[in-house]
Short mmCIF file of C-alpha atoms and ligand atoms in Angstrom, two decimals:
data_model
loop_
_atom_site.label_atom_id
_atom_site.label_comp_id
_atom_site.label_asym_id
_atom_site.label_seq_id
_atom_site.Cartn_x
_atom_site.Cartn_y
_atom_site.Cartn_z
CA UNK A 254 97.33 -96.59 4.80
CA UNK A 255 97.43 -96.61 8.65
CA UNK A 256 96.50 -93.56 10.63
CA UNK A 257 99.58 -91.39 10.68
CA UNK A 258 99.85 -89.80 14.07
CA UNK A 259 103.42 -88.81 14.55
CA UNK A 260 106.05 -91.60 16.02
CA UNK A 261 107.97 -90.82 19.06
CA UNK A 262 110.62 -93.44 18.85
CA UNK A 263 112.70 -91.60 16.79
CA UNK A 264 112.89 -88.63 19.42
CA UNK A 265 115.97 -87.92 21.52
CA UNK A 266 115.31 -87.19 25.18
CA UNK A 267 115.68 -83.79 24.26
CA UNK A 268 113.21 -83.61 21.30
CA UNK A 269 110.55 -85.77 23.10
CA UNK A 270 110.81 -82.86 26.31
CA UNK A 271 110.27 -80.40 23.76
CA UNK A 272 108.08 -82.07 21.53
CA UNK A 273 105.53 -82.67 24.33
CA UNK A 274 105.25 -78.64 25.45
CA UNK A 275 102.40 -79.31 27.79
CA UNK A 276 104.06 -82.02 29.96
CA UNK A 277 106.59 -81.31 32.52
CA UNK A 278 110.39 -82.42 31.43
CA UNK A 279 110.70 -85.63 34.02
CA UNK A 280 107.34 -87.24 32.26
CA UNK A 281 108.76 -86.94 29.11
CA UNK A 282 112.53 -88.65 30.54
CA UNK A 283 109.63 -91.21 32.28
CA UNK A 284 108.18 -91.47 28.33
CA UNK A 285 111.63 -91.91 26.92
CA UNK A 286 112.46 -94.16 29.14
CA UNK A 287 109.29 -96.21 28.43
CA UNK A 288 109.87 -96.22 24.61
CA UNK A 289 113.36 -97.35 24.97
CA UNK A 290 112.10 -100.84 26.57
CA UNK A 291 110.20 -100.98 23.82
CA UNK A 292 106.59 -100.92 25.69
CA UNK A 293 103.83 -101.83 23.06
CA UNK A 294 101.56 -98.69 24.04
CA UNK A 295 100.96 -96.32 26.15
CA UNK A 296 98.87 -97.86 28.27
CA UNK A 297 101.86 -100.12 29.93
CA UNK A 298 103.59 -96.85 30.88
CA UNK A 299 102.51 -97.58 34.30
CA UNK A 300 104.09 -94.56 36.27
CA UNK A 301 102.05 -92.10 34.17
CA UNK A 302 98.79 -90.93 34.80
CA UNK A 303 95.81 -92.56 32.91
CA UNK A 304 94.36 -88.90 31.41
CA UNK A 305 98.02 -88.27 30.18
CA UNK A 306 98.59 -92.05 28.56
CA UNK A 307 94.97 -91.28 26.66
CA UNK A 308 95.50 -88.18 25.51
CA UNK A 309 99.29 -89.35 24.19
CA UNK A 310 97.79 -91.79 22.69
CA UNK A 311 95.04 -89.61 20.76
CA UNK A 312 97.79 -87.26 19.42
CA UNK A 313 100.91 -90.00 18.77
CA UNK A 314 102.27 -93.16 17.91
CA UNK A 315 104.95 -94.64 19.98
CA UNK A 316 106.48 -96.66 16.67
CA UNK A 317 105.98 -95.87 12.81
CA UNK A 318 106.65 -99.77 11.54
CA UNK A 319 105.48 -102.70 12.51
CA UNK A 320 106.79 -106.43 12.68
CA UNK A 321 105.38 -108.45 9.21
CA UNK A 322 107.08 -111.74 9.58
CA UNK A 323 109.57 -113.08 11.54
CA UNK A 324 111.94 -116.37 11.06
CA UNK A 325 114.03 -118.60 13.32
CA UNK A 326 117.24 -120.42 12.30
CA UNK A 327 117.95 -123.02 14.15
CA UNK A 328 121.40 -121.42 14.73
CA UNK A 329 120.06 -118.86 16.86
CA UNK A 330 119.63 -116.15 14.12
CA UNK A 331 116.14 -114.11 14.28
CA UNK A 332 115.22 -112.53 10.88
CA UNK A 333 112.34 -110.17 11.20
CA UNK A 334 110.69 -108.31 8.38
CA UNK A 335 109.50 -104.82 9.40
CA UNK A 336 106.86 -103.03 7.56
CA UNK A 337 107.31 -99.03 6.99
CA UNK A 338 104.21 -96.64 7.28
CA UNK A 339 104.31 -96.39 3.28
CA UNK A 340 104.66 -100.11 2.54
CA UNK A 341 108.02 -100.41 2.12
CA UNK A 342 110.01 -103.57 3.50
CA UNK A 343 112.99 -104.11 5.21
CA UNK A 344 114.82 -106.62 7.16
CA UNK A 345 116.68 -106.82 10.64
CA UNK A 346 118.64 -109.76 11.79
CA UNK A 347 119.42 -110.75 15.28
CA UNK A 348 122.55 -112.75 15.52
CA UNK A 349 123.86 -115.04 18.17
CA UNK A 350 127.15 -116.51 19.16
CA UNK A 351 125.18 -119.35 21.88
CA UNK A 352 126.82 -117.71 24.61
CA UNK A 353 125.02 -114.74 25.64
CA UNK A 354 126.52 -112.18 23.22
CA UNK A 355 124.12 -111.09 20.91
CA UNK A 356 124.13 -108.75 17.78
CA UNK A 357 121.73 -106.74 16.07
CA UNK A 358 121.89 -106.03 12.20
CA UNK A 359 120.46 -103.04 11.50
CA UNK A 360 119.77 -101.58 8.18
CA UNK A 361 119.78 -97.73 7.46
CA UNK A 362 117.89 -97.42 3.87
CA UNK A 363 115.09 -99.43 2.39
CA UNK A 364 117.24 -101.06 -0.61
CA UNK A 365 120.50 -99.68 -1.72
CA UNK A 366 121.36 -97.44 -4.66
CA UNK A 367 125.12 -98.87 -4.51
CA UNK A 368 124.67 -102.00 -7.02
CA UNK A 369 126.99 -103.98 -5.94
CA UNK A 370 127.06 -107.09 -8.23
CA UNK A 371 127.36 -110.08 -5.47
CA UNK A 372 124.89 -108.75 -2.94
CA UNK A 373 121.05 -109.53 -3.23
CA UNK A 374 120.45 -105.91 -1.53
CA UNK A 375 122.02 -104.06 -4.81
CA UNK A 376 119.89 -106.07 -7.35
CA UNK A 377 116.87 -104.87 -5.64
CA UNK A 378 117.38 -101.02 -6.15
CA UNK A 379 116.85 -98.27 -3.76
CA UNK A 380 113.66 -96.82 -2.09
CA UNK A 381 114.68 -94.32 0.36
CA UNK A 382 116.52 -93.43 3.40
CA UNK A 383 114.84 -94.73 6.69
CA UNK A 384 114.05 -92.56 9.25
CA UNK A 385 115.85 -92.50 12.94
CA UNK A 386 112.61 -93.77 14.31
CA UNK A 387 112.59 -96.98 12.01
CA UNK A 388 116.39 -97.46 12.63
CA UNK A 389 115.54 -97.37 16.44
CA UNK A 390 112.61 -99.88 15.80
CA UNK A 391 114.28 -102.73 14.64
CA UNK A 392 116.98 -102.80 17.69
CA UNK A 393 113.81 -102.53 20.03
CA UNK A 394 111.96 -105.36 17.72
CA UNK A 395 114.90 -107.45 18.01
CA UNK A 396 115.23 -107.16 21.52
CA UNK A 397 112.14 -108.25 22.17
CA UNK A 398 112.45 -111.13 20.15
CA UNK A 399 115.63 -112.29 21.64
CA UNK A 400 116.45 -110.19 24.79
CA UNK A 401 120.00 -108.32 25.66
CA UNK A 402 121.72 -106.86 22.50
CA UNK A 403 125.40 -106.68 23.02
CA UNK A 404 126.73 -105.47 19.56
CA UNK A 405 124.88 -103.31 16.97
CA UNK A 406 126.36 -103.59 13.48
CA UNK A 407 124.96 -100.92 10.71
CA UNK A 408 125.18 -104.26 8.21
CA UNK A 409 121.77 -104.95 6.90
CA UNK A 410 120.11 -103.33 3.87
CA UNK A 411 121.61 -100.06 2.49
CA UNK A 412 124.71 -97.44 2.25
CA UNK A 413 124.88 -95.98 6.07
CA UNK A 414 127.00 -92.95 5.08
CA UNK A 415 124.31 -92.24 2.56
CA UNK A 416 121.88 -91.27 5.38
CA UNK A 417 124.06 -89.93 8.05
CA UNK A 418 121.74 -87.19 9.87
CA UNK A 419 118.92 -90.06 10.57
CA UNK A 420 121.64 -92.69 11.44
CA UNK A 421 123.55 -90.02 14.18
CA UNK A 422 119.90 -89.13 15.64
CA UNK A 423 119.08 -93.10 16.21
CA UNK A 424 122.57 -93.97 17.34
CA UNK A 425 122.48 -90.91 19.84
CA UNK A 426 118.92 -92.33 21.44
CA UNK A 427 120.30 -95.56 21.31
CA UNK A 428 123.22 -95.05 23.12
CA UNK A 429 121.54 -92.21 25.71
CA UNK A 430 122.49 -93.96 29.10
CA UNK A 431 118.60 -92.79 30.06
CA UNK A 432 117.59 -95.21 27.12
CA UNK A 433 119.32 -98.36 26.03
CA UNK A 434 122.54 -97.33 26.95
CA UNK A 435 124.75 -99.01 24.27
CA UNK A 436 128.49 -98.38 24.26
CA UNK A 437 129.82 -96.63 21.01
CA UNK A 438 132.37 -99.00 20.91
CA UNK A 439 130.24 -102.07 20.60
CA UNK A 440 128.51 -100.31 17.32
CA UNK A 441 129.92 -100.44 13.79
CA UNK A 442 128.87 -99.02 10.67
CA UNK A 443 129.89 -100.88 7.54
CA UNK A 444 130.51 -98.59 4.33
CA UNK A 445 130.99 -99.39 0.73
CA UNK A 446 133.67 -96.55 0.89
CA UNK A 447 132.11 -93.33 0.69
CA UNK A 448 135.00 -91.04 0.83
CA UNK A 449 132.55 -87.76 2.17
CA UNK A 450 130.62 -89.80 4.41
CA UNK A 451 134.13 -91.19 6.26
CA UNK A 452 135.07 -87.56 6.18
CA UNK A 453 131.92 -86.23 8.07
CA UNK A 454 132.36 -89.26 10.70
CA UNK A 455 135.83 -88.03 11.27
CA UNK A 456 134.87 -84.83 11.52
CA UNK A 457 131.60 -84.90 13.33
CA UNK A 458 131.19 -88.37 14.75
CA UNK A 459 129.59 -90.33 16.16
CA UNK A 460 132.78 -92.39 17.15
CA UNK A 461 131.78 -95.53 16.46
CA UNK A 462 133.48 -98.08 15.11
CA UNK A 463 134.10 -98.44 10.99
CA UNK A 464 134.35 -101.11 8.49
CA UNK A 465 134.63 -100.54 4.83
CA UNK A 466 133.71 -103.33 2.18
CA UNK A 467 136.70 -103.48 0.22
CA UNK A 468 136.53 -106.73 -1.34
CA UNK A 469 139.26 -106.15 -3.91
CA UNK A 470 141.86 -103.18 -3.64
CA UNK A 471 142.68 -104.07 -7.42
CA UNK A 472 141.15 -100.61 -8.80
CA UNK A 473 140.14 -102.21 -12.23
CA UNK A 474 138.24 -105.24 -10.57
CA UNK A 475 136.85 -103.13 -7.70
CA UNK A 476 135.10 -100.72 -10.12
CA UNK A 477 133.43 -103.86 -12.00
CA UNK A 478 132.19 -105.06 -8.89
CA UNK A 479 131.18 -102.21 -6.89
CA UNK A 480 130.45 -99.14 -8.96
CA UNK A 481 130.77 -96.87 -5.95
CA UNK A 482 134.43 -97.10 -6.82
CA UNK A 483 134.03 -94.98 -9.81
CA UNK A 484 133.27 -91.55 -7.67
CA UNK A 485 135.19 -92.80 -4.71
CA UNK A 486 138.55 -94.04 -6.27
CA UNK A 487 140.46 -96.10 -4.28
CA UNK A 488 143.34 -93.53 -3.24
CA UNK A 489 140.73 -90.85 -2.08
CA UNK A 490 139.21 -93.67 -0.10
CA UNK A 491 142.48 -94.42 1.33
CA UNK A 492 143.25 -90.98 2.24
CA UNK A 493 139.85 -90.70 3.47
CA UNK A 494 140.88 -93.78 6.07
CA UNK A 495 144.11 -92.23 7.32
CA UNK A 496 142.15 -88.97 7.88
CA UNK A 497 139.42 -90.99 10.12
CA UNK A 498 142.52 -92.88 11.76
CA UNK A 499 144.41 -89.84 12.82
CA UNK A 500 140.99 -88.06 14.04
CA UNK A 501 139.33 -91.14 15.63
CA UNK A 502 142.35 -93.56 16.33
CA UNK A 503 140.13 -96.67 16.00
CA UNK A 504 141.51 -99.51 14.28
CA UNK A 505 139.16 -99.98 11.11
CA UNK A 506 137.84 -103.34 9.44
CA UNK A 507 138.51 -104.13 6.07
CA UNK A 508 135.56 -106.37 4.99
CA UNK A 509 136.62 -108.67 1.83
CA UNK A 510 133.42 -110.90 0.31
CA UNK A 511 135.65 -113.62 -1.18
CA UNK A 512 134.29 -114.60 -4.38
CA UNK A 513 135.39 -117.79 -5.44
CA UNK A 514 137.84 -117.31 -8.53
CA UNK A 515 137.31 -113.84 -8.95
CA UNK A 516 139.12 -111.94 -6.26
CA UNK A 517 141.26 -114.36 -4.32
CA UNK A 518 144.16 -113.91 -7.28
CA UNK A 519 147.63 -112.88 -6.13
CA UNK A 520 146.94 -109.04 -7.80
CA UNK A 521 143.82 -108.94 -4.76
CA UNK A 522 146.66 -110.16 -1.84
CA UNK A 523 149.08 -107.59 -3.00
CA UNK A 524 146.82 -105.20 -3.68
CA UNK A 525 145.08 -105.37 -0.36
CA UNK A 526 148.77 -105.48 1.34
CA UNK A 527 149.72 -102.76 -0.21
CA UNK A 528 146.09 -100.54 0.62
CA UNK A 529 146.56 -101.30 4.35
CA UNK A 530 149.79 -99.79 4.33
CA UNK A 531 149.70 -97.10 7.24
CA UNK A 532 146.24 -97.94 8.28
CA UNK A 533 145.99 -100.04 11.81
CA UNK A 534 143.34 -102.42 9.83
CA UNK A 535 142.24 -106.21 10.28
CA UNK A 536 140.88 -107.64 7.28
CA UNK A 537 137.74 -109.65 7.96
CA UNK A 538 137.28 -112.11 5.51
CA UNK A 539 133.67 -113.30 4.37
CA UNK A 540 133.13 -116.15 2.11
CA UNK A 541 130.16 -114.79 -0.43
CA UNK A 542 126.77 -116.27 0.64
CA UNK A 543 125.04 -117.58 -2.69
CA UNK A 544 122.65 -115.38 -4.08
CA UNK A 545 120.32 -116.56 -7.05
CA UNK A 546 119.44 -113.72 -8.91
CA UNK A 547 123.04 -112.25 -8.96
CA UNK A 548 125.57 -112.72 -12.07
CA UNK A 549 129.02 -110.89 -12.90
CA UNK A 550 129.38 -109.60 -16.40
CA UNK A 551 127.08 -112.85 -17.51
CA UNK A 552 128.71 -115.51 -15.36
CA UNK A 553 127.48 -117.26 -12.30
CA UNK A 554 129.33 -116.27 -9.36
CA UNK A 555 130.11 -118.90 -6.77
CA UNK A 556 131.52 -119.66 -3.29
CA UNK A 557 134.85 -119.81 -2.64
CA UNK A 558 136.26 -123.23 -1.89
CA UNK A 559 137.31 -124.29 1.38
CA UNK A 560 140.90 -124.14 0.33
CA UNK A 561 140.82 -120.91 -1.97
CA UNK A 562 139.55 -119.30 1.71
CA UNK A 563 142.25 -121.04 3.52
CA UNK A 564 145.14 -120.13 0.87
CA UNK A 565 143.83 -116.63 0.90
CA UNK A 566 143.96 -116.26 4.41
CA UNK A 567 147.66 -117.70 5.11
CA UNK A 568 148.82 -115.64 1.98
CA UNK A 569 147.46 -112.17 3.96
CA UNK A 570 149.05 -113.09 7.26
CA UNK A 571 152.17 -114.11 5.74
CA UNK A 572 152.30 -110.41 3.89
CA UNK A 573 151.71 -109.41 7.72
CA UNK A 574 148.00 -108.67 7.56
CA UNK A 575 145.89 -109.18 10.77
CA UNK A 576 142.89 -111.51 9.08
CA UNK A 577 139.66 -112.83 10.80
CA UNK A 578 136.79 -114.79 9.12
CA UNK A 579 133.14 -113.94 9.57
CA UNK A 580 130.91 -116.85 11.05
CA UNK A 581 128.47 -117.53 8.91
CA UNK A 582 125.21 -117.24 10.75
CA UNK A 583 121.54 -117.01 9.57
CA UNK A 584 122.14 -119.17 6.47
CA UNK A 585 118.62 -121.05 6.35
CA UNK A 586 116.86 -117.86 7.37
CA UNK A 587 119.10 -115.59 4.58
CA UNK A 588 119.73 -113.62 7.30
CA UNK A 589 123.31 -113.76 6.31
CA UNK A 590 125.23 -110.88 4.73
CA UNK A 591 124.24 -109.71 1.49
CA UNK A 592 120.86 -111.92 1.33
CA UNK A 593 118.76 -109.23 2.60
CA UNK A 594 115.98 -108.24 0.29
CA UNK A 595 112.95 -110.23 0.72
CA UNK A 596 111.52 -113.25 2.77
CA UNK A 597 111.64 -116.40 1.14
CA UNK A 598 109.73 -119.14 3.00
CA UNK A 599 111.59 -121.89 1.04
CA UNK A 600 115.12 -120.78 2.80
CA UNK A 601 113.23 -121.00 6.14
CA UNK A 602 113.37 -124.49 6.18
CA UNK A 603 116.95 -125.12 5.18
N1 LIG B 717 126.02 -101.59 2.48
C1 LIG B 717 127.13 -101.85 3.56
C2 LIG B 717 126.93 -102.30 4.98
C3 LIG B 717 125.75 -103.64 4.37
S1 LIG B 717 126.84 -104.92 3.77
C4 LIG B 717 128.44 -102.24 2.87
O1 LIG B 717 128.47 -102.65 1.71
O2 LIG B 717 129.26 -102.27 3.81
C5 LIG B 717 126.91 -105.51 4.94
C6 LIG B 717 128.41 -106.77 4.27
O3 LIG B 717 127.93 -107.83 3.35
C7 LIG B 717 129.31 -106.05 3.34
O4 LIG B 717 130.50 -106.38 3.33
C8 LIG B 717 128.93 -106.62 1.99
O5 LIG B 717 130.36 -106.64 0.97
C9 LIG B 717 128.83 -108.29 2.60
N2 LIG B 717 127.74 -108.72 1.52
C10 LIG B 717 127.18 -108.60 0.42
N3 LIG B 717 126.82 -109.43 -0.09
C11 LIG B 717 126.91 -110.58 0.06
C12 LIG B 717 127.23 -112.01 -0.26
N4 LIG B 717 125.96 -112.17 -1.06
N5 LIG B 717 127.97 -112.93 0.75
C13 LIG B 717 128.56 -112.38 1.44
N6 LIG B 717 128.77 -110.97 2.09
C14 LIG B 717 128.37 -109.91 1.58
FE1 LIG B 718 124.68 -101.73 -0.67
FE2 LIG B 718 126.29 -103.04 0.92
FE3 LIG B 718 125.08 -104.77 -0.95
FE4 LIG B 718 126.84 -102.79 -1.67
S1 LIG B 718 126.92 -104.48 -0.24
S2 LIG B 718 124.74 -103.07 -2.44
S3 LIG B 718 126.35 -101.17 -0.20
S4 LIG B 718 124.21 -103.20 0.70
#
């Protein structure tokens, strides 16, 4: 294993200043700013005295992880595989809309414990929570490949609300005006529906945007597709979302992965319409991206047909719901939703 000097990337400005006891606070601020710019080494911190750079280098590292692979999709998507200090691997994706709006899709955990049946990450199992530094580093690495980033979505690997303390720290660093200075309104956390976590978010922030992977609001089907439903029943999820909305006042996105022939029934439409009552919500329809390894109760899953998607969206709109559809990017690098688990060179040729 590589040497394990403590890394500075996961420290807030204040924590950095207190960690560097013998360094005046203004130097701490300079160092914080250098790290937010993603410099490769202490040596690059040109306004820090050479002796201090050398002494920092002896005691600390800037980052705890490293980029172990990188794939470019012809559509502008960049997928990075990141190697963590303990040899775990995670993935992060930079989505580009062709103009200048880039969105960083960050992971919150190595693997995921939620085991949603349609998701590749879910089939891989869970290794551990990421540290704040490991979350910040994903952002810095993606920016070093693609330039300015307008939005962050916590929609990579893992369930973010099971790692709220470290995620909070990371987002505080990324939104610090002294650092990357991202706007909270441009950050979205996506959860599979952890009731306790949604309430904590409502009570203690951060007041970023919230997306919930609902998939269906039919309790019986949802429990079979998303085991999280057992301990977090839909009625409690709805109460938590109403509470969140009272406290935060923000519109919630309800993501629904469309699984061909599975959750496109009349019952799914009706239950979704009922679930959204009283909520200020928008439904984001995500056609399922194929994942070879997964099956649902012994049967393969299939992508929804184009007319199935259109009919579903149209019917939701008729029921008075606001609907959007997620664009599919990064399919060739397997960086699309739910396909994060490992690198498969074959897909990069796509
Ligand atoms: N764990 C969090 C965030 C990461 S998953 C969550 O579940 O919300 C990000 C989104 O991808 C979720 O809305 C999830 O439902 C969706 N997803 C998972 N597998 C998918 C697949 N194979 N195709 C399309 N979307 C998928
Ligand atoms: Fe985990 Fe989200 Fe995949 Fe479910 S959809 S297994 S919560 S990453």
